[in-house]
Short mmCIF file of C-alpha atoms in Angstrom, two decimals:
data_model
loop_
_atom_site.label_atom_id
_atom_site.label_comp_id
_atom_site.label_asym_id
_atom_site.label_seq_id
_atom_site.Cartn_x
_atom_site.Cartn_y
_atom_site.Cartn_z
CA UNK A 465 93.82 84.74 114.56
CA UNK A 466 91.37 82.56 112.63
CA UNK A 467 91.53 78.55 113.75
CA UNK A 468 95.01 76.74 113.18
CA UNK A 469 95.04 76.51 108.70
CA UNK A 470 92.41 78.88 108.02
CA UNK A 471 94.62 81.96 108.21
CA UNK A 472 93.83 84.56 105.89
CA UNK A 473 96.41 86.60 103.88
CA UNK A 474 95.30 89.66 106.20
CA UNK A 475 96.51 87.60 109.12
CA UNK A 476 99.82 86.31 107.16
CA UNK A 477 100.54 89.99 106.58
CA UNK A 478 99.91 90.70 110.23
CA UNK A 479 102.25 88.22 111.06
CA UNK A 480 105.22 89.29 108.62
CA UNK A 481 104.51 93.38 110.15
CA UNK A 482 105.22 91.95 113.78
CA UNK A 483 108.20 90.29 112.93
CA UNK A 484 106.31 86.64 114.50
CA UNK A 485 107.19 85.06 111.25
CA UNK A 486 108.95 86.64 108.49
CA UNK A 487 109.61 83.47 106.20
CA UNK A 488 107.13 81.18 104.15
CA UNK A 489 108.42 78.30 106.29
CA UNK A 490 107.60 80.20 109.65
CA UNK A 491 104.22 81.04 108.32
CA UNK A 492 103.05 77.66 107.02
CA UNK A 493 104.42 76.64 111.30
CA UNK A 494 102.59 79.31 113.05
CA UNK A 495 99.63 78.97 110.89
CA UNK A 496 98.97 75.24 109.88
CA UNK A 497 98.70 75.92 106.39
CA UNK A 498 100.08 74.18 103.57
CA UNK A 499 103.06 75.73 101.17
CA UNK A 500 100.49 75.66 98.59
CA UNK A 501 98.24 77.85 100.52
CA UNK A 502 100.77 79.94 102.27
CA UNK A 503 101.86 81.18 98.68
CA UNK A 504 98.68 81.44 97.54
CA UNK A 505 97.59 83.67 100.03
CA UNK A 506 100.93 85.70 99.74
CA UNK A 507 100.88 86.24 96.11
CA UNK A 508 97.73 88.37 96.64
CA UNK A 509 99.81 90.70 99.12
CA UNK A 510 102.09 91.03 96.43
CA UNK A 511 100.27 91.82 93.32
CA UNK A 512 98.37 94.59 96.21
CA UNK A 513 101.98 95.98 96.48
CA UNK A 514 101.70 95.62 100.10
CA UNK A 515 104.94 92.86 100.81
CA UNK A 516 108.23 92.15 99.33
CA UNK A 517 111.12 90.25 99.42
CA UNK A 518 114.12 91.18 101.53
CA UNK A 519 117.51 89.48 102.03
CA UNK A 520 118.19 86.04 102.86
CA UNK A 521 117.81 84.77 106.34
CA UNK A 522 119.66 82.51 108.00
CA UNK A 523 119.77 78.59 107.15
CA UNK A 524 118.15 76.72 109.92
CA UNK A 525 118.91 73.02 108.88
CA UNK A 526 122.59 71.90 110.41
CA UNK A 527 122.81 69.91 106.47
CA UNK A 528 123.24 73.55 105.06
CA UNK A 529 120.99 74.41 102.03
CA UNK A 530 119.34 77.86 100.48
CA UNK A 531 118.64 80.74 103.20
CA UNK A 532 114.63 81.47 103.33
CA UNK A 533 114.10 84.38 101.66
CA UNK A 534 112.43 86.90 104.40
CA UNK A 535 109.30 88.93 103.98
CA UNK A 536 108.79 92.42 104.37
CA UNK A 537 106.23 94.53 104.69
CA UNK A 538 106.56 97.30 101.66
CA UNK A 539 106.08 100.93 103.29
CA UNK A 540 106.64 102.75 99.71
CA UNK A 541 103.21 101.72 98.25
CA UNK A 542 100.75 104.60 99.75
CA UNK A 543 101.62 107.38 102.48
CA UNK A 544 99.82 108.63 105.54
CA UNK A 545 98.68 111.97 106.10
CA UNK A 546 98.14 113.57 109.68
CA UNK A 547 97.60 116.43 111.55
CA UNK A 548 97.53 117.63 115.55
CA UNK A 549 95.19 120.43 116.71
CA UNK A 550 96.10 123.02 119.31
CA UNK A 551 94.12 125.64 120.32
CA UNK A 552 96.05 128.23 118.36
CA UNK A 553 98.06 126.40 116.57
CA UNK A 554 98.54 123.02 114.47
CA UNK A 555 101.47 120.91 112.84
CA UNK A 556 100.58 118.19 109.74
CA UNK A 557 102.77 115.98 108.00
CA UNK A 558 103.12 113.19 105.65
CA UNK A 559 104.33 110.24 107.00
CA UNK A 560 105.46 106.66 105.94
CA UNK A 561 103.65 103.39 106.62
CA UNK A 562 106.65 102.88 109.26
CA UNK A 563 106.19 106.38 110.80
CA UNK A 564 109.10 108.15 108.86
CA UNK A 565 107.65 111.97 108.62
CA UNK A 566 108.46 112.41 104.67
CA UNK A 567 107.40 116.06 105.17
CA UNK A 568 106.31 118.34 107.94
CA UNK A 569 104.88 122.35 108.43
CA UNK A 570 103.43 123.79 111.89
CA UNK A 571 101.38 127.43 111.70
CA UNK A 572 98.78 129.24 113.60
CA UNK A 573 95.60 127.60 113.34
CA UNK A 574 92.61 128.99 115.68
CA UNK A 575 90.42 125.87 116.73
CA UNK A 576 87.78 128.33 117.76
CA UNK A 577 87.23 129.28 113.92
CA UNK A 578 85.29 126.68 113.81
CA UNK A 579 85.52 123.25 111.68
CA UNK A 580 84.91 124.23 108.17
CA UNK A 581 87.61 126.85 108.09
CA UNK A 582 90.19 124.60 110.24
CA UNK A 583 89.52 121.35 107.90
CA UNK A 584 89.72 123.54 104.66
CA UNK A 585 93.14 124.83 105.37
CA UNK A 586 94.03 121.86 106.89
CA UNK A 587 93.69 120.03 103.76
CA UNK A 588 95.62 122.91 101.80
CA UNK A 589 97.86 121.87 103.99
CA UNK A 590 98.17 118.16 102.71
CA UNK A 591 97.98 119.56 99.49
CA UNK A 592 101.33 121.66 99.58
CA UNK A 593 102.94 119.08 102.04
CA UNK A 594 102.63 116.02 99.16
CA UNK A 595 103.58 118.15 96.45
CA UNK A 596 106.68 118.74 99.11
CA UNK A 597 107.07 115.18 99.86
CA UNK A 598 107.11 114.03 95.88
CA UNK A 599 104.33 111.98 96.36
CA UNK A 600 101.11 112.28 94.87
CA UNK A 601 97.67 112.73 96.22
CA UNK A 602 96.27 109.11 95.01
CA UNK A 603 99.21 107.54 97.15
CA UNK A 604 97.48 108.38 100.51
CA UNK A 605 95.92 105.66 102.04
CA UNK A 606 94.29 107.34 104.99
CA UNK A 607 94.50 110.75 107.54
CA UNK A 608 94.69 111.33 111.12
CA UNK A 609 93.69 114.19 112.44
CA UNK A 610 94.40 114.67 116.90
CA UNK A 611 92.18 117.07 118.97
CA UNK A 612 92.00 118.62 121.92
CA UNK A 613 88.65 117.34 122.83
CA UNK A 614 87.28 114.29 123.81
CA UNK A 615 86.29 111.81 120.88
CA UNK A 616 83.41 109.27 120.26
CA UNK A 617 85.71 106.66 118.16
CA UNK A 618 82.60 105.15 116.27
CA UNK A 619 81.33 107.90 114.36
CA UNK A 620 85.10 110.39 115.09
CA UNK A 621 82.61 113.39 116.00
CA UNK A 622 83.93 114.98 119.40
CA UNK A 623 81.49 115.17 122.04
CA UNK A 624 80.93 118.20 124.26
CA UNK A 625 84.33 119.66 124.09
CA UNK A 626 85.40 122.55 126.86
CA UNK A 627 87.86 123.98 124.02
CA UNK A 628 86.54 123.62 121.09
CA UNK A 629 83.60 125.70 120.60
CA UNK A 630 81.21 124.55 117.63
CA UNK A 631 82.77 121.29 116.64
CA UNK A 632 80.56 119.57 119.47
CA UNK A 633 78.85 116.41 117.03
CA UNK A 634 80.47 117.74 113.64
CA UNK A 635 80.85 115.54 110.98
CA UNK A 636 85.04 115.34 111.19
CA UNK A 637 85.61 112.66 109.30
CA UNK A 638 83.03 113.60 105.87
CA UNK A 639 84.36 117.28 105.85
CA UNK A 640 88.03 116.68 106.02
CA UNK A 641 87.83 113.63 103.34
CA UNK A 642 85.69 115.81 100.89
CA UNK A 643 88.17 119.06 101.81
CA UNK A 644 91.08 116.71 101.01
CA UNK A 645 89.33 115.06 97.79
CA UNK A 646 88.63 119.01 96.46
CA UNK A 647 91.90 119.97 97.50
CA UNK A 648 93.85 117.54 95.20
CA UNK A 649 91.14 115.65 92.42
CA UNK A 650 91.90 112.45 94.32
CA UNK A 651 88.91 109.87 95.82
CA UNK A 652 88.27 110.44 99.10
CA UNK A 653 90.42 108.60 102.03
CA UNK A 654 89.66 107.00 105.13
CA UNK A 655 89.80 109.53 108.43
CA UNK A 656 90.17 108.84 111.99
CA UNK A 657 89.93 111.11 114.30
CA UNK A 658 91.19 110.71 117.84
CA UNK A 659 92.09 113.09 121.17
CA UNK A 660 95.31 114.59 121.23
CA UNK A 661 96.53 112.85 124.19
CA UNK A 662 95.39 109.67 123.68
CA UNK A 663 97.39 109.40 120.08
CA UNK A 664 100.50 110.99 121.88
CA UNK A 665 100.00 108.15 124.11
CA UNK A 666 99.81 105.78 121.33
CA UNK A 667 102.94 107.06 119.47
CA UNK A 668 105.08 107.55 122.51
CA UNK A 669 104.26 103.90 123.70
CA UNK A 670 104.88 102.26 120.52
CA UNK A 671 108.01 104.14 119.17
CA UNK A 672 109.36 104.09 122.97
CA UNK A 673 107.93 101.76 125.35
CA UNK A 674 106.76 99.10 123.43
CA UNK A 675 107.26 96.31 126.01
CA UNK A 676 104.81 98.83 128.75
CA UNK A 677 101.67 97.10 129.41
CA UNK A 678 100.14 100.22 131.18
CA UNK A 679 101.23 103.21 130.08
CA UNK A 680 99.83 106.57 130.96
CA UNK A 681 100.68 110.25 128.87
CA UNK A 682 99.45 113.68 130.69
CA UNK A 683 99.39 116.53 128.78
CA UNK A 684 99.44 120.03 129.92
CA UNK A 685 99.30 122.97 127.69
CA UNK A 686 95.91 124.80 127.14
CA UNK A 687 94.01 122.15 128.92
CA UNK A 688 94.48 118.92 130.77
CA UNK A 689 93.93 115.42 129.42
CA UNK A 690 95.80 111.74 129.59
CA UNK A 691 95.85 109.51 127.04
CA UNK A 692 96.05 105.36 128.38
CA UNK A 693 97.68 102.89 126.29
CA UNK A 694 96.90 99.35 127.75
CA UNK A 695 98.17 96.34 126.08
CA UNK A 696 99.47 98.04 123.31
CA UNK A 697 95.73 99.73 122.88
CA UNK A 698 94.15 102.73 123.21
CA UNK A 699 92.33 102.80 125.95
CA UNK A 700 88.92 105.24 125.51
CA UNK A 701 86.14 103.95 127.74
CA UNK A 702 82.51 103.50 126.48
CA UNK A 703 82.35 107.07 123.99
CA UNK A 704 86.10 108.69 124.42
CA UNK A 705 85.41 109.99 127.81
CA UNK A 706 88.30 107.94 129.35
CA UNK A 707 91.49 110.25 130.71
CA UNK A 708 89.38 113.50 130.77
CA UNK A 709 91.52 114.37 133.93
CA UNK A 710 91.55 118.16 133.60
CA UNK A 711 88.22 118.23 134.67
CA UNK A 712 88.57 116.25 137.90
CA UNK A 713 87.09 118.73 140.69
CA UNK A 714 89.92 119.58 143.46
CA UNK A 715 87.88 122.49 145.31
CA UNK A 716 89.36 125.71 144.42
CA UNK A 717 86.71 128.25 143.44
CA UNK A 718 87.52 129.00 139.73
CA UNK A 719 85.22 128.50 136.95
CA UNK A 720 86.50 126.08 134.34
CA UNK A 721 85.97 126.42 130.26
CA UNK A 722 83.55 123.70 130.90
CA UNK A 723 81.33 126.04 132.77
CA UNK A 724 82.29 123.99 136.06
CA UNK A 725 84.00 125.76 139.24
CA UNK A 726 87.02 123.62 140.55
CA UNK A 727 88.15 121.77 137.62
CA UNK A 728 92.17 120.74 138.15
CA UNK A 729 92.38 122.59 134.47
CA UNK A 730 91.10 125.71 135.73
CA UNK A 731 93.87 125.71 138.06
CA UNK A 732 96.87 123.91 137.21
CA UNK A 733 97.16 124.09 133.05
CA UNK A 734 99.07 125.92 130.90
CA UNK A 735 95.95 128.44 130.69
CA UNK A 736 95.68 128.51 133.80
CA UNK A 737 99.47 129.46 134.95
CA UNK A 738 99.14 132.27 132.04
CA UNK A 739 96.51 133.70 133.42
CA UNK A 740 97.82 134.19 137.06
CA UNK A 741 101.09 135.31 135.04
CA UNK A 742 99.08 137.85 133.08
CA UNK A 743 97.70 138.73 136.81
CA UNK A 744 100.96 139.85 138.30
CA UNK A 745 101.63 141.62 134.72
CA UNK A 746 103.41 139.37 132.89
CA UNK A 747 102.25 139.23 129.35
CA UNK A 748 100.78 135.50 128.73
CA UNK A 749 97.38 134.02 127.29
CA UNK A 750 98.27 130.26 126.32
CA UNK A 751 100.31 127.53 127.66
CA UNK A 752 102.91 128.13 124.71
CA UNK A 753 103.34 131.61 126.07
CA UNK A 754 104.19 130.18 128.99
CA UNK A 755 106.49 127.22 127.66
CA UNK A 756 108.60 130.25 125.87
CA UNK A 757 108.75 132.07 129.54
CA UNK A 758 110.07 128.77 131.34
CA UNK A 759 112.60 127.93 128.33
CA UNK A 760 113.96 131.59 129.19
CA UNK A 761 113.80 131.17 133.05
CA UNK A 762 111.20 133.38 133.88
CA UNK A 763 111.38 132.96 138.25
CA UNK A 764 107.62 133.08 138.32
CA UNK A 765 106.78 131.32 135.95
CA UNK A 766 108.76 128.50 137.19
CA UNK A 767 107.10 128.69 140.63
CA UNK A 768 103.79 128.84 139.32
CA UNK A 769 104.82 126.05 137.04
CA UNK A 770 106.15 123.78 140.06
CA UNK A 771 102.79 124.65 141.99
CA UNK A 772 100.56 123.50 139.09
CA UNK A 773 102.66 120.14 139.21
CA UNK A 774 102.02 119.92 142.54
CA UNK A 775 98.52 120.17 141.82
CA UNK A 776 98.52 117.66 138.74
CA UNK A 777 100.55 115.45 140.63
CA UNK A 778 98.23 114.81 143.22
CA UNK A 779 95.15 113.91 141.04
CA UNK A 780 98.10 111.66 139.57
CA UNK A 781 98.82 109.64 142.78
CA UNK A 782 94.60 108.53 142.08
CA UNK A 783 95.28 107.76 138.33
CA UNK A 784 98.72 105.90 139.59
CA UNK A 785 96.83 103.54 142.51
CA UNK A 786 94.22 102.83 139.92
CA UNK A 787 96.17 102.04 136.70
CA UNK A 788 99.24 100.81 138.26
CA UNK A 789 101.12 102.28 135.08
CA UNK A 790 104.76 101.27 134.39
CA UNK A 791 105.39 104.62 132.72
CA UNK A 792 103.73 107.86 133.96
CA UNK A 793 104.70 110.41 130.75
CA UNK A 794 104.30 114.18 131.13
CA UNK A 795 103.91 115.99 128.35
CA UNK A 796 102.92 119.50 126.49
CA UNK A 797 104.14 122.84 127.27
CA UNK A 798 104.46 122.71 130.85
CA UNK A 799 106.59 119.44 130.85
CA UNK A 800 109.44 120.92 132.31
CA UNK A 801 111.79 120.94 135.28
CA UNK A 802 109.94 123.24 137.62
CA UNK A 803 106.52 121.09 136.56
CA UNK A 804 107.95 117.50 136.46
CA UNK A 805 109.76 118.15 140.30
CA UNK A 806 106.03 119.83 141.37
CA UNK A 807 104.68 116.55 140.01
CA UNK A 808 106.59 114.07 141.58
CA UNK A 809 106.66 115.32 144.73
CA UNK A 810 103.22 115.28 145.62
CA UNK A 811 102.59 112.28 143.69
CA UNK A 812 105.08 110.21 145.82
CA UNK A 813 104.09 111.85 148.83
CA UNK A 814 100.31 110.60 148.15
CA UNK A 815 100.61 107.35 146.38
CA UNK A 816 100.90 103.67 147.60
CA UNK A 817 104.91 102.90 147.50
CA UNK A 818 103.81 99.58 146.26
CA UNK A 819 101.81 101.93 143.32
CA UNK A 820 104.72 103.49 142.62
CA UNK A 821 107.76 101.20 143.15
CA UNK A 822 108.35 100.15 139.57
CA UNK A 823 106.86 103.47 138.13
CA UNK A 824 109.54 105.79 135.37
CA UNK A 825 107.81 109.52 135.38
CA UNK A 826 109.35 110.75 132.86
CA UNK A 827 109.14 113.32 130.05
CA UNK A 828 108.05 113.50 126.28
CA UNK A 829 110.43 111.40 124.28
CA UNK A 830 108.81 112.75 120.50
CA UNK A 831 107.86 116.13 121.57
CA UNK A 832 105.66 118.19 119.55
CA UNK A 833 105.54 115.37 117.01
CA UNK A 834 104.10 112.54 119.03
CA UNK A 835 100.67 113.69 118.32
CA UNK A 836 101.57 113.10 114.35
CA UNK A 837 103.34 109.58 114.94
CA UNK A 838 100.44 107.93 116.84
CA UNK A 839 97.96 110.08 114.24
CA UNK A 840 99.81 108.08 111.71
CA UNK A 841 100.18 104.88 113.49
CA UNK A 842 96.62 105.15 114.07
CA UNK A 843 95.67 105.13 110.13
CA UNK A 844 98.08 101.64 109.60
CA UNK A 845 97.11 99.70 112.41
CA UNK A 846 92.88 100.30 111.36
CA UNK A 847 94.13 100.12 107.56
CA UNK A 848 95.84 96.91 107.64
CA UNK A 849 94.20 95.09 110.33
CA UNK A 850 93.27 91.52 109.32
CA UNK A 851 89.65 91.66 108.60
CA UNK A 852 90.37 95.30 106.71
CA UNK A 853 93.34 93.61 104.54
CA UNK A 854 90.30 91.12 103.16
CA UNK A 855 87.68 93.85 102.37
CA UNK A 856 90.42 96.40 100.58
CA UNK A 857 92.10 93.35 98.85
CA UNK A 858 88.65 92.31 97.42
CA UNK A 859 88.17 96.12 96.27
CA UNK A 860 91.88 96.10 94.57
CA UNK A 861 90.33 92.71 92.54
CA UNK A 862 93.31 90.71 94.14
#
């Protein structure tokens, strides 16, 4: 926050969205500024339509007197749109500043058709879900849009991804705001673009572990990939390489996507148990196949399943020493029993006890929607940062 009495209304409207001070009174103490100032700077938030007024609070002088009127922050005045890429398949909603999915649809999607077809329908998509939702195109404030690849956060273009084949450098970000903007007449909107797991990470941590300091998500379905949420942030090392675990070499001799021989995807990920399935005759191509043959209790599938968590779980017992999470999540379509017991068994056998003494493995909380919540959460938190509350009030001529 700016010095003590120079807060700006971004940073007042910061402070009523964390609940730190939800009264003029509390924000004049935590800030230094004046009444004068403090209303001031709050009258702009509400001609933007971005606060109101809720209830009374409670009165805080023993001589009695008027409750404070609390401040809220006003989730009706724009909606978030975003969207979570599988290989073969994709979900997109509508959401509300608070996270509240207003509308929802899920359909086959084929990453490997390439970005201008995926983005296109993708923003039909939007189109039908608002018209769902009631709300109209010129109320979206911003998209999010997860991938299974690994993202550069500056410029959202992913960067040598194993599964994606010919979105490597593509311009995300212009082609899904311009497909959205033909799609409905309105002015383009903001886009970020993240990796799948990391925004699971984000959504899981915030909507479920928000006290975690270091919280780890794994997910395993087509590929392999852990999303790190430290201090309540995203963590994505120097260009969105960070948590690329599937491709962590563990000696076997099979050739990865990635055109590598070893990787712990080749071996252990939903692909990868499909494929030994489709081996012994069972028919399987993707991890979802076999999610559908474990939720039926397919015998070898659960084997395999348990021997890929093995596997995963002792690259894990690394990331665990390292990290020193307090929540180790697993997630995607292997995140199962047979999986989650694989998992912890090697990952206890080969970890530090003092690495793992206050560590909760545990499974997906959101499910197939976490992807969408930290999408969304993603859009807010960059929307109505501080210093982004100043430039977009200064557009709105408030």
């Amino acid at each position: 926050m700016s010095a003590r009495g120079q807060a700006s209304s971004g940073e007042l409207l910061e402070l009523v969205r964390s609940g730190r001070a939800v009264t003029r009174g509390a924000l004049q103490q935590a800030t230094g500024l004046s009444r004068a100032t403090v209303g001031q700077r709050l009258d702009r938030l509400f001609r933007a339509g971005w606060l109101r007024e809720g209830a009374g609070g409670p009165v805080d002088s023993p001589l009695g007197g008027r409750p404070s009127i609390t401040l809220e922050f006003d989730d009706a005045h724009a909606v978030v749109l975003a969207a979570d890429l599988e290989t073969r398949h994709a979900r997109a909603a509508v959401l509300s500043l608070t996270g509240e999915i207003l509308a929802e649809h899920s359909g086959t999607l084929v990453v490997e058709d390439g970005p201008e077809t995926v983005l296109d329908e993708l923003a039909h998509w939007f189109a039908e879900l608002l018209e769902k939702a009631g709300r109209r195109a010129e109320e979206v404030c911003g998209i999010g849009l997860a991938v299974p690849g690994p993202v550069d956060s500056e410029t959202g273009r992913v960067v040598q991804p194993p599964i994606m084949p010919g979105w490597d450098g593509y311009d995300i970000r212009g082609r899904l705001a311009r497909a959205f903007s033909e799609r409905t007449g309105a002015a383009p909107v903001p886009v970020l673009v993240d990796n799948d797991a990391n925004l699971m990470a984000y959504g899981e941590q915030r909507t479920g572990y928000p006290r975690c300091s270091a919280f780890v998500l794994v997910k395993v379905s087509t590929g392999i990939g852990a999303g790190v949420v430290v201090d309540g942030s995203v963590y994505r090392g120097i260009d969105g390489g960070a948590g690329d675990i599937g491709h962590i070499r563990v000696g076997a001799d099979v050739r990865c996507r990635c055109g590598s021989y070893g990787c712990l995807a080749a071996v252990a990920s939903g692909g990868a148990v499909a494929r030994r399935l489709a081996e012994d005759g069972v028919p399987a191509a993707s991890g979802s196949d076999v999610r559908d043959l474990l939720a039926a209790g397919h015998p070898g599938a659960a084997a395999l399943a348990r021997e890929a968590g093995r596997q995963v779980g002792d690259v894990l017992a690394t990331v665990v020493t390292l990290l020193n999470p307090g929540v180790l999540m697993i997630a995607g379509d292997l995140a199962g029993t047979p999986f989650l017991t694989g998992v912890r068994e090697l990952l206890y056998q080969r970890a530090l006890p003092r690495s793992t003494a206050h560590l909760d493995v545990v499974t997906s909380r959101l499910g197939e929607r976490a992807g969408l919540i930290g999408a969304g959460a993603l859009v807010v938190e960059h929307l109505y940062a501080p210093e982004r509350v100043e430039e977009r009030l200064v557009t709105l001529g408030v």
